[in-house]
């Protein structure tokens, strides 16, 4: 394995940029991709040198283990540009560390931090013009690793590919989301892979989410796999619930992703003087709070969605609407975190990293 120091990264530039074909005033989430990507292969027991190459298709044999056994992990991050044209990242080392936590669970070899950090830095310097600056937009960054090693034997692959691809993106959700509390399906279980950003976790969510959409909901609120009595996550976001003036989120576990937005919002909320509780929360408590008027807000947090307010939830055929609230915690906290991310406010936490 190469040492964890700043490295030389080969760069092959695209002959013709696609940037002029992109309407930066009408960006969807993750639909168009920038000119280059970072690629790094693991073979013969070690990671090779990362390279920046033009964004392009990948060729794999049908026996590559990713297709059969789903050995793949990913991350989600964003790059921003401030008024001085600096490229900014938010807590990038946390994404790097979490990628390796996910990899370990999927028996994927650890990636040296410098490969991730130096590779990302090099890529972003080249893709600087692809970072949108309009409100609510950013360059969404998708680092991922998957098994390229071949064979039908159900065992870890002997070869992997690490790629970082980028997509200039607008907001993930266009407005508030209506959610259905899940009573049957689970996204994760004790001892499982719920805490990892494993590709298969998301595939497993699609069918229950499709069923929820057919009933008129946008997302599923995942509950614990054992009893379905406890709230866990909101789609691909961590969940926050405001009861009276207290902001509640559930503890992370084997089954819940340790969200970087979640832990940042927890710190910001405390510093804003908001009462914060990290504790288990029963569906029955949520319904009771809705009925007695103490339920004020619900929102999801995540890199893609930032903070996504929830308009209401369904449970056992009944719908519960969230009340109208002035000066929501969601709006206040979203402004605080995005101001820090985009250098519109001081960053007392040291989370912002200039590339
Ligand atoms: N929970 C799940 C299942 C996710 O996929 C994500 C998205 O990354 C999150 C929570 C939020 O994590 P983060 O804030 O680190 O993006
Ligand atoms: C993110 O928030 O970055 C994620 O990875 C969630 C994804 C499903 C868009």
Tab-separated table of C-alpha atoms and ligand atoms in Angstrom, residues 74 76 95 98 187 197 202 205 233 235-238 257-262 301-304, ligand 1:
chain	number	residue	atom	x	y	z
A	74	UNK	CA	-20.548	5.157	-1.821
A	76	UNK	CA	-22.302	11.863	-0.962
A	95	UNK	CA	-16.876	11.259	4.306
A	98	UNK	CA	-17.204	6.818	6.635
A	187	UNK	CA	-34.211	-0.937	5.490
A	197	UNK	CA	-23.573	3.479	2.736
A	202	UNK	CA	-30.872	1.771	-1.319
A	205	UNK	CA	-35.682	0.807	-0.157
A	233	UNK	CA	-34.794	7.355	9.404
A	235	UNK	CA	-35.902	7.816	3.379
A	236	UNK	CA	-32.205	8.494	2.777
A	237	UNK	CA	-32.102	11.143	5.503
A	238	UNK	CA	-31.772	11.249	9.267
A	257	UNK	CA	-26.455	5.959	9.065
A	258	UNK	CA	-24.314	8.331	11.146
A	259	UNK	CA	-25.166	11.381	9.048
A	260	UNK	CA	-22.679	14.232	8.800
A	261	UNK	CA	-25.537	16.719	8.394
A	262	UNK	CA	-27.260	15.199	11.449
A	301	UNK	CA	-31.293	15.918	7.076
A	302	UNK	CA	-28.731	14.757	4.525
A	303	UNK	CA	-26.088	16.030	2.150
A	304	UNK	CA	-28.281	15.826	-0.934
B	1	LIG	N1	-29.358	8.321	6.142
B	1	LIG	C1	-29.186	7.681	4.978
B	1	LIG	C2	-29.729	6.313	4.821
B	1	LIG	C3	-28.487	8.306	3.935
B	1	LIG	O1	-28.304	7.694	2.770
B	1	LIG	C4	-27.987	9.616	4.123
B	1	LIG	C5	-27.293	10.311	3.035
B	1	LIG	O2	-26.115	10.351	2.929
B	1	LIG	C6	-28.172	10.226	5.364
B	1	LIG	C7	-28.874	9.559	6.350
B	1	LIG	C8	-27.589	11.570	5.658
B	1	LIG	O3	-26.186	11.502	5.780
B	1	LIG	P1	-25.285	12.763	5.488
B	1	LIG	O4	-25.829	13.866	6.290
B	1	LIG	O5	-23.924	12.358	5.908
B	1	LIG	O6	-25.378	12.999	4.023
